[in-house]
CSV table of C-alpha atoms in Angstrom, one decimal:
chain,number,residue,atom,x,y,z
L,1,MET,CA,-23.1,-0.6,33.8
L,2,ALA,CA,-24.1,-0.5,30.1
L,3,GLU,CA,-27.5,1.1,31.0
L,4,LYS,CA,-25.8,3.8,33.1
L,5,LEU,CA,-23.4,4.6,30.3
L,6,LEU,CA,-26.3,4.9,27.8
L,7,LEU,CA,-28.3,7.1,30.1
L,8,ARG,CA,-25.3,9.4,30.4
L,9,ALA,CA,-25.0,9.4,26.6
L,10,ILE,CA,-28.8,10.1,26.2
L,11,LYS,CA,-28.4,13.2,28.5
L,12,GLY,CA,-25.8,14.4,26.0
L,13,GLY,CA,-28.5,14.4,23.3
L,14,LYS,CA,-27.4,15.3,19.8
L,15,ASN,CA,-23.8,15.9,21.0
L,16,THR,CA,-23.3,12.1,21.6
L,17,HIS,CA,-21.8,10.6,18.4
L,18,ILE,CA,-19.6,7.8,19.8
L,19,ILE,CA,-20.4,5.1,22.3
L,20,THR,CA,-18.0,2.5,23.5
L,21,LEU,CA,-19.4,-0.5,25.3
L,22,SER,CA,-16.7,-3.0,24.5
L,23,GLY,CA,-15.6,-5.7,27.0
L,24,LYS,CA,-18.5,-5.0,29.4
L,25,ARG,CA,-19.9,-8.6,29.3
L,26,ILE,CA,-23.1,-7.3,27.9
L,27,ILE,CA,-25.6,-10.1,27.1
L,28,LYS,CA,-28.0,-7.8,25.1
L,29,ILE,CA,-28.0,-4.4,23.7
L,30,PRO,CA,-30.0,-2.0,25.9
L,31,SER,CA,-33.3,-1.0,24.2
L,32,THR,CA,-32.7,2.6,25.2
L,33,ILE,CA,-30.2,2.7,22.3
L,34,GLU,CA,-33.1,3.9,20.1
L,35,LYS,CA,-33.0,7.3,21.9
L,36,LEU,CA,-29.7,8.1,20.2
L,37,PRO,CA,-30.8,8.5,16.6
L,38,ASP,CA,-27.8,10.8,15.8
L,39,LEU,CA,-25.2,8.3,16.9
L,40,LYS,CA,-22.3,7.8,14.4
L,41,THR,CA,-20.1,5.1,16.0
L,42,LEU,CA,-21.0,2.2,18.2
L,43,TYR,CA,-18.4,-0.2,19.7
L,44,LEU,CA,-19.9,-3.4,21.1
L,45,GLN,CA,-17.0,-5.8,20.6
L,46,ASN,CA,-15.8,-8.4,23.1
L,47,ASN,CA,-19.2,-9.0,24.8
L,48,LEU,CA,-21.7,-11.8,25.1
L,49,ILE,CA,-24.4,-10.6,22.7
L,50,SER,CA,-26.3,-13.3,20.8
L,51,LYS,CA,-29.0,-11.2,19.2
L,52,VAL,CA,-29.4,-7.6,18.1
L,53,CYS,CA,-32.3,-5.7,19.6
L,54,PRO,CA,-34.9,-4.3,17.2
L,55,GLU,CA,-34.4,-0.8,18.6
L,56,ILE,CA,-31.0,-0.6,16.9
L,57,SER,CA,-33.0,0.0,13.7
L,58,ALA,CA,-33.4,3.6,14.8
L,59,LEU,CA,-29.7,4.4,14.4
L,60,THR,CA,-30.1,5.5,10.8
L,61,GLN,CA,-27.1,7.9,11.1
L,62,LEU,CA,-24.7,5.2,12.3
L,63,THR,CA,-21.6,4.9,10.2
L,64,ILE,CA,-19.4,2.4,12.2
L,65,LEU,CA,-20.7,-0.7,14.1
L,66,ASN,CA,-18.4,-3.1,15.7
L,67,LEU,CA,-20.0,-6.3,17.0
L,68,GLY,CA,-16.8,-8.4,16.8
L,69,ASN,CA,-16.2,-11.2,19.3
L,70,ASN,CA,-19.7,-11.8,20.4
L,71,LEU,CA,-22.1,-14.8,20.1
L,72,LEU,CA,-24.1,-13.9,17.0
L,73,GLU,CA,-25.2,-16.8,14.8
L,74,GLU,CA,-26.4,-14.8,11.8
L,75,VAL,CA,-25.8,-11.4,10.1
L,76,PRO,CA,-28.9,-9.7,11.7
L,77,GLU,CA,-31.8,-8.6,9.6
L,78,GLU,CA,-31.8,-5.3,11.5
L,79,MET,CA,-28.6,-4.3,9.6
L,80,LYS,CA,-30.8,-3.4,6.6
L,81,TYR,CA,-32.2,-0.4,8.5
L,82,LEU,CA,-28.7,1.1,9.1
L,83,THR,CA,-28.7,2.9,5.8
L,84,SER,CA,-25.7,5.2,6.6
L,85,LEU,CA,-23.5,2.4,7.8
L,86,LYS,CA,-20.0,2.4,6.2
L,87,LYS,CA,-18.0,-0.1,8.3
L,88,LEU,CA,-19.5,-3.3,9.8
L,89,HIS,CA,-17.3,-5.6,12.0
L,90,LEU,CA,-18.7,-9.0,12.8
L,91,PHE,CA,-15.5,-11.0,13.2
L,92,GLY,CA,-15.2,-13.7,15.9
L,93,ASN,CA,-18.8,-14.7,16.3
L,94,ARG,CA,-20.6,-17.9,15.5
L,95,ILE,CA,-22.2,-16.6,12.3
L,96,CYS,CA,-23.3,-19.4,9.8
L,97,ARG,CA,-25.9,-17.5,7.7
L,98,PHE,CA,-27.2,-14.1,6.7
L,99,ALA,CA,-30.8,-13.3,7.8
L,100,SER,CA,-33.1,-12.6,4.9
L,101,GLY,CA,-32.8,-9.1,3.7
L,102,ALA,CA,-29.8,-8.3,5.8
L,103,CYS,CA,-28.0,-6.7,2.9
L,104,ASP,CA,-31.0,-4.7,1.5
L,105,GLY,CA,-30.3,-1.3,3.0
L,106,LEU,CA,-26.5,-1.4,3.2
L,107,GLN,CA,-25.9,0.7,0.0
L,108,ASN,CA,-23.2,2.8,1.7
L,109,LEU,CA,-21.2,0.0,3.3
L,110,ILE,CA,-17.6,0.1,2.3
L,111,LEU,CA,-16.1,-2.4,4.7
L,112,LEU,CA,-17.4,-5.8,5.9
L,113,ASN,CA,-15.4,-8.0,8.2
L,114,LEU,CA,-16.7,-11.5,8.7
L,115,ASN,CA,-13.4,-13.2,9.8
L,116,ASP,CA,-13.5,-16.1,12.2
L,117,ASN,CA,-17.0,-17.3,11.8
L,118,HIS,CA,-18.7,-20.5,10.5
L,119,LEU,CA,-20.0,-19.4,7.1
L,120,THR,CA,-20.2,-22.2,4.5
L,121,TRP,CA,-21.7,-19.9,1.8
L,122,LEU,CA,-22.3,-16.2,1.0
L,123,PRO,CA,-25.8,-15.2,-0.2
L,124,GLN,CA,-26.4,-13.9,-3.7
L,125,ASP,CA,-27.6,-10.7,-1.9
L,126,ILE,CA,-23.9,-9.9,-1.2
L,127,GLY,CA,-24.1,-8.3,-4.7
L,128,ARG,CA,-26.4,-5.6,-3.3
L,129,LEU,CA,-23.5,-4.1,-1.4
L,130,LYS,CA,-22.7,-1.8,-4.3
L,131,SER,CA,-20.3,0.5,-2.4
L,132,LEU,CA,-18.2,-2.2,-0.8
L,133,THR,CA,-14.4,-1.8,-1.2
L,134,HIS,CA,-13.1,-4.2,1.5
L,135,LEU,CA,-14.5,-7.6,2.2
L,136,SER,CA,-12.8,-10.0,4.6
L,137,VAL,CA,-14.1,-13.6,5.2
L,138,ASN,CA,-10.9,-15.2,6.5
L,139,CYS,CA,-11.1,-18.4,8.7
L,140,ASN,CA,-14.6,-19.6,7.7
L,141,GLU,CA,-15.8,-22.7,5.9
L,142,LEU,CA,-16.6,-21.3,2.5
L,143,ALA,CA,-16.8,-24.0,-0.3
L,144,SER,CA,-17.5,-21.5,-3.0
L,145,ILE,CA,-18.1,-17.8,-3.7
L,146,PRO,CA,-21.2,-16.5,-5.5
L,147,ILE,CA,-20.9,-15.0,-8.9
L,148,GLU,CA,-22.7,-11.9,-7.7
L,149,LEU,CA,-19.6,-11.1,-5.6
L,150,CYS,CA,-17.7,-10.6,-8.8
L,151,PHE,CA,-19.9,-7.7,-9.8
L,152,LEU,CA,-19.0,-5.4,-6.9
L,153,LYS,CA,-17.4,-2.9,-9.2
L,154,ASP,CA,-15.7,-0.9,-6.4
L,155,LEU,CA,-14.1,-3.8,-4.5
L,156,CYS,CA,-10.4,-3.2,-3.9
L,157,GLU,CA,-9.6,-5.8,-1.3
L,158,LEU,CA,-10.9,-9.4,-1.0
L,159,GLN,CA,-9.6,-11.7,1.7
L,160,LEU,CA,-10.7,-15.4,1.7
L,161,ASN,CA,-7.8,-17.0,3.6
L,162,TYR,CA,-8.3,-20.3,5.4
L,163,ASN,CA,-11.5,-21.5,3.8
L,164,GLN,CA,-12.4,-24.6,1.8
L,165,LEU,CA,-12.6,-23.1,-1.7
L,166,THR,CA,-11.8,-25.4,-4.6
L,167,CYS,CA,-12.1,-22.9,-7.4
L,168,ILE,CA,-12.6,-19.2,-8.2
L,169,PRO,CA,-15.2,-18.2,-10.8
L,170,GLU,CA,-14.1,-16.9,-14.2
L,171,GLU,CA,-16.3,-13.8,-13.5
L,172,ILE,CA,-13.5,-12.6,-11.1
L,173,LYS,CA,-12.3,-10.7,-14.2
L,174,PHE,CA,-15.1,-8.1,-13.6
L,175,LEU,CA,-13.5,-6.9,-10.3
L,176,LYS,CA,-11.6,-4.2,-12.3
L,177,LYS,CA,-10.6,-2.2,-9.2
L,178,LEU,CA,-9.3,-5.2,-7.2
L,179,GLN,CA,-5.8,-4.5,-5.8
L,180,LYS,CA,-5.4,-7.1,-3.1
L,181,PHE,CA,-6.5,-10.7,-3.3
L,182,LEU,CA,-5.7,-13.2,-0.5
L,183,LEU,CA,-6.5,-16.9,-0.9
L,184,VAL,CA,-4.1,-18.6,1.6
L,185,ARG,CA,-4.8,-22.1,2.7
L,186,ASN,CA,-7.6,-23.2,0.5
L,187,TYR,CA,-7.9,-26.2,-1.9
L,188,ILE,CA,-7.7,-24.3,-5.2
L,189,GLU,CA,-6.3,-26.3,-8.1
L,190,VAL,CA,-6.6,-23.8,-11.0
L,191,LEU,CA,-6.7,-20.1,-11.2
L,192,PRO,CA,-9.2,-18.8,-13.8
L,193,GLU,CA,-7.9,-17.1,-16.9
L,194,GLY,CA,-10.0,-14.1,-16.0
L,195,ILE,CA,-7.6,-13.2,-13.2
L,196,CYS,CA,-5.2,-12.1,-15.8
L,197,ASN,CA,-7.6,-9.2,-16.7
L,198,LEU,CA,-7.2,-7.6,-13.3
L,199,LYS,CA,-5.0,-4.8,-14.3
L,200,LYS,CA,-4.9,-3.1,-10.9
L,201,LEU,CA,-4.1,-6.2,-8.9
L,202,SER,CA,-0.9,-5.6,-7.0
L,203,ILE,CA,-0.9,-8.2,-4.2
L,204,LEU,CA,-1.8,-11.8,-4.7
L,205,ASP,CA,-1.3,-14.5,-2.1
L,206,ILE,CA,-2.2,-18.1,-3.0
L,207,ALA,CA,0.1,-19.9,-0.5
L,208,GLY,CA,-0.9,-23.3,0.6
L,209,ASN,CA,-3.2,-24.4,-2.2
L,210,ASN,CA,-3.0,-27.2,-4.8
L,211,ILE,CA,-2.0,-25.1,-7.9
L,212,GLN,CA,0.4,-26.7,-10.4
L,213,ILE,CA,0.3,-24.3,-13.3
L,214,PHE,CA,-0.8,-20.7,-14.1
L,215,PRO,CA,-3.0,-19.2,-16.9
L,216,PRO,CA,-1.1,-18.2,-20.1
L,217,ARG,CA,-1.0,-14.4,-19.4
L,218,PHE,CA,-0.4,-14.7,-15.7
L,219,HIS,CA,3.1,-13.2,-15.9
L,220,ASN,CA,1.7,-10.0,-17.4
L,221,LEU,CA,0.0,-9.1,-14.2
L,222,LYS,CA,1.4,-5.8,-12.6
L,223,LEU,CA,1.9,-7.4,-9.2
L,224,THR,CA,4.2,-5.9,-6.6
L,225,GLU,CA,3.8,-8.9,-4.2
L,226,PHE,CA,3.1,-12.5,-5.1
L,227,TYR,CA,3.3,-15.5,-2.7
L,228,CYS,CA,2.8,-19.1,-3.7
L,229,GLU,CA,4.8,-21.3,-1.3
L,230,GLY,CA,3.1,-24.6,-0.4
L,231,ASN,CA,1.8,-25.3,-3.9
L,232,PRO,CA,2.8,-28.3,-6.0
L,233,LEU,CA,4.0,-26.2,-8.9
L,234,PHE,CA,5.3,-27.9,-12.0
L,235,LEU,CA,9.1,-28.0,-12.0
L,236,LYS,CA,11.4,-27.9,-15.0
L,237,GLN,CA,12.6,-31.5,-15.0
L,238,PRO,CA,12.4,-32.8,-18.6
L,239,THR,CA,11.9,-36.5,-19.2
L,240,VAL,CA,11.2,-38.7,-22.2
L,241,ALA,CA,7.5,-39.7,-22.5
L,242,LEU,CA,5.6,-42.0,-24.9
L,243,GLN,CA,3.9,-39.9,-27.6
L,244,GLN,CA,0.4,-41.0,-28.6
L,245,GLU,CA,-1.6,-40.6,-31.8
L,246,ASP,CA,-4.2,-37.8,-32.2
L,247,VAL,CA,-7.7,-39.2,-31.7
L,248,TRP,CA,-10.5,-36.7,-32.2
L,249,SER,CA,-14.3,-37.0,-31.8
L,250,LEU,CA,-16.6,-36.3,-34.7
L,251,GLN,CA,-17.8,-33.2,-32.9
L,252,GLU,CA,-14.2,-32.0,-32.5
L,253,ILE,CA,-13.4,-32.6,-36.2
L,254,THR,CA,-16.6,-30.8,-37.4
L,255,SER,CA,-16.1,-27.9,-34.9
L,256,ARG,CA,-12.5,-27.4,-36.0
L,257,TYR,CA,-13.6,-27.3,-39.7
L,258,VAL,CA,-16.4,-24.8,-39.0
L,259,MET,CA,-14.3,-22.6,-36.7
L,260,ASN,CA,-11.4,-22.3,-39.1
L,261,GLN,CA,-13.8,-21.7,-42.1
L,262,LEU,CA,-15.5,-18.9,-40.1
L,263,ALA,CA,-12.1,-17.4,-39.3
L,264,GLY,CA,-11.5,-17.3,-43.1
L,265,LYS,CA,-14.8,-15.3,-43.5
L,266,HIS,CA,-16.6,-18.2,-45.4
L,267,PRO,CA,-19.7,-16.4,-46.6
L,268,PHE,CA,-22.1,-19.3,-46.6
L,269,LEU,CA,-21.1,-20.5,-43.1
L,270,THR,CA,-21.1,-17.0,-41.7
L,271,ARG,CA,-24.8,-16.6,-42.7
L,272,ALA,CA,-25.8,-20.1,-41.7
L,273,ILE,CA,-24.3,-19.9,-38.2
L,274,GLU,CA,-26.7,-17.1,-37.3
L,275,GLN,CA,-29.6,-19.6,-37.3
L,276,TYR,CA,-28.0,-21.9,-34.8
L,277,PRO,CA,-27.5,-20.1,-31.4
L,278,GLU,CA,-26.4,-23.4,-29.7
L,279,VAL,CA,-23.7,-23.9,-32.2
L,280,ARG,CA,-22.6,-20.2,-31.8
L,281,ASN,CA,-22.4,-20.7,-28.1
L,282,LEU,CA,-20.3,-23.9,-28.5
L,283,ILE,CA,-17.8,-22.4,-30.8
L,284,SER,CA,-17.5,-19.2,-28.7
L,285,GLN,CA,-15.5,-21.5,-26.4
L,286,ALA,CA,-12.8,-22.1,-29.0
L,287,LYS,CA,-9.1,-21.8,-28.3
L,288,LYS,CA,-6.4,-20.9,-30.8
L,289,CYS,CA,-3.3,-23.0,-31.2
L,290,PRO,CA,-0.1,-20.9,-30.6
L,291,ILE,CA,1.8,-23.1,-33.0
L,292,CYS,CA,-0.4,-23.3,-36.2
L,293,GLY,CA,-2.8,-20.6,-35.4
L,294,GLU,CA,-5.9,-22.7,-36.0
L,295,PHE,CA,-8.9,-23.1,-33.7
L,296,PHE,CA,-9.8,-26.1,-31.6
L,297,LEU,CA,-12.6,-26.9,-29.1
L,298,SER,CA,-12.3,-29.5,-26.4
L,299,ILE,CA,-9.4,-31.8,-27.3
L,300,TRP,CA,-5.9,-30.5,-26.8
L,301,LEU,CA,-2.5,-31.1,-25.4
L,302,GLU,CA,-1.6,-29.3,-22.2
L,303,CYS,CA,1.9,-28.0,-22.2
L,304,VAL,CA,3.9,-25.7,-20.0
L,305,ARG,CA,6.3,-22.9,-20.6
L,306,PHE,CA,8.6,-21.8,-17.8
L,307,VAL,CA,9.3,-18.1,-17.5
L,308,PRO,CA,11.2,-16.1,-14.8
L,309,PRO,CA,9.0,-14.0,-12.5
L,310,PRO,CA,9.0,-10.3,-13.5
L,311,LYS,CA,11.6,-8.3,-11.6
L,312,ARG,CA,9.0,-6.0,-10.2
L,313,TRP,CA,7.3,-8.8,-8.2
L,314,LYS,CA,8.2,-9.3,-4.6
L,315,ILE,CA,8.0,-13.1,-4.5
L,316,SER,CA,8.3,-16.3,-2.4
L,317,ARG,CA,11.9,-17.2,-2.0
L,318,ASN,CA,11.6,-20.6,-3.7
L,319,LEU,CA,9.9,-19.3,-6.8
L,320,GLN,CA,12.6,-19.3,-9.6
L,321,LEU,CA,10.4,-20.1,-12.6
L,322,VAL,CA,6.7,-19.5,-13.2
L,323,PRO,CA,4.9,-22.4,-15.0
L,324,LEU,CA,2.5,-21.1,-17.6
L,325,GLN,CA,-0.2,-23.2,-19.2
L,326,VAL,CA,-0.1,-23.5,-23.0
L,327,LEU,CA,-2.7,-25.5,-24.9
L,328,ILE,CA,-1.9,-26.7,-28.4
L,329,CYS,CA,-4.2,-28.5,-30.9
L,330,SER,CA,-2.3,-31.7,-31.8
L,331,TYR,CA,0.8,-33.9,-31.5
L,332,LYS,CA,1.7,-32.6,-35.0
L,333,CYS,CA,2.0,-29.1,-33.5
L,334,PHE,CA,3.7,-30.5,-30.4
L,335,ASN,CA,6.5,-31.8,-32.7
L,336,ARG,CA,6.9,-28.3,-34.1
L,337,ARG,CA,7.0,-26.5,-30.8
L,338,ASP,CA,9.7,-24.2,-29.5
L,339,PRO,CA,12.4,-25.8,-27.3
L,340,ASP,CA,11.2,-24.0,-24.2
L,341,LEU,CA,7.7,-25.6,-24.4
L,342,PHE,CA,7.3,-28.9,-22.6
L,343,GLY,CA,4.5,-31.5,-22.6
L,344,ILE,CA,3.1,-32.5,-19.2
L,345,ALA,CA,3.9,-36.1,-18.6
L,346,GLN,CA,2.3,-38.5,-16.2
L,347,VAL,CA,5.2,-40.1,-14.3
């Protein structure tokens, strides 16, 4: 049946731009496909294809390829020859890896759908998909995402629902055009501060994770929809807790002195620090206490401030207050805090 349809299409010559072979129980793609170099759209979903034939490499004008719901076990190497491809659907297969070089020629790809596969990782080569605007990898087994993904400057939509992610890299802040970010049902405990830099982000869904508190500037996001049900968010339930004494390491004491002297433009230290790149790198991680305004490095008190969600957000029904993380430098500052700032007690 597939061969007959292809022969009919071949007779159409350059007038054949779309071929639909979905649901035909095809085991392999007919090699005669190479005789249609001007083909624009090829639908092969809902078949029994386990490998892509080499002849598909001839389809250099193809813009849409749907291989969803087949038996593929990898993103095929042959994809790199489809240099005009804009939309690639590989959902519902058995894909657990990318073939070497599969991403090399996909410079025009704008949509990649890998939902419902068995991927445990994404290759660094994903960063080569420079035109990608929509990436969907729902219902896989991803434990992490590569930093290279965060440099896809045109990415507008990223779907990573139902995976095994425990964290999101700080480099997510470089996805300046990201508008929709879905992370439902993962194992994420902390959102990176960089997410607060995503000025175009309008839809964020983190339902069903392990998040307790949000980054300090989180409430400044221009969201229109925010969903967070199923997370163990901190609740505003004040209690009396035992207050300890400040105990700082020698490195912390020295670092605080140096950082605060540098903030005051100390001329000798400013010149000397240029000779010690490791020290510069260390103190570049400094945080500023919102109470006293001085810098600290690695020892702090984690506090929480509860703020109402912005009125423009469409939110989960049970979200009445957003817990925001606040880090302060010492118990001395904690005792000078505003009444709406709470320590996080272990109970």
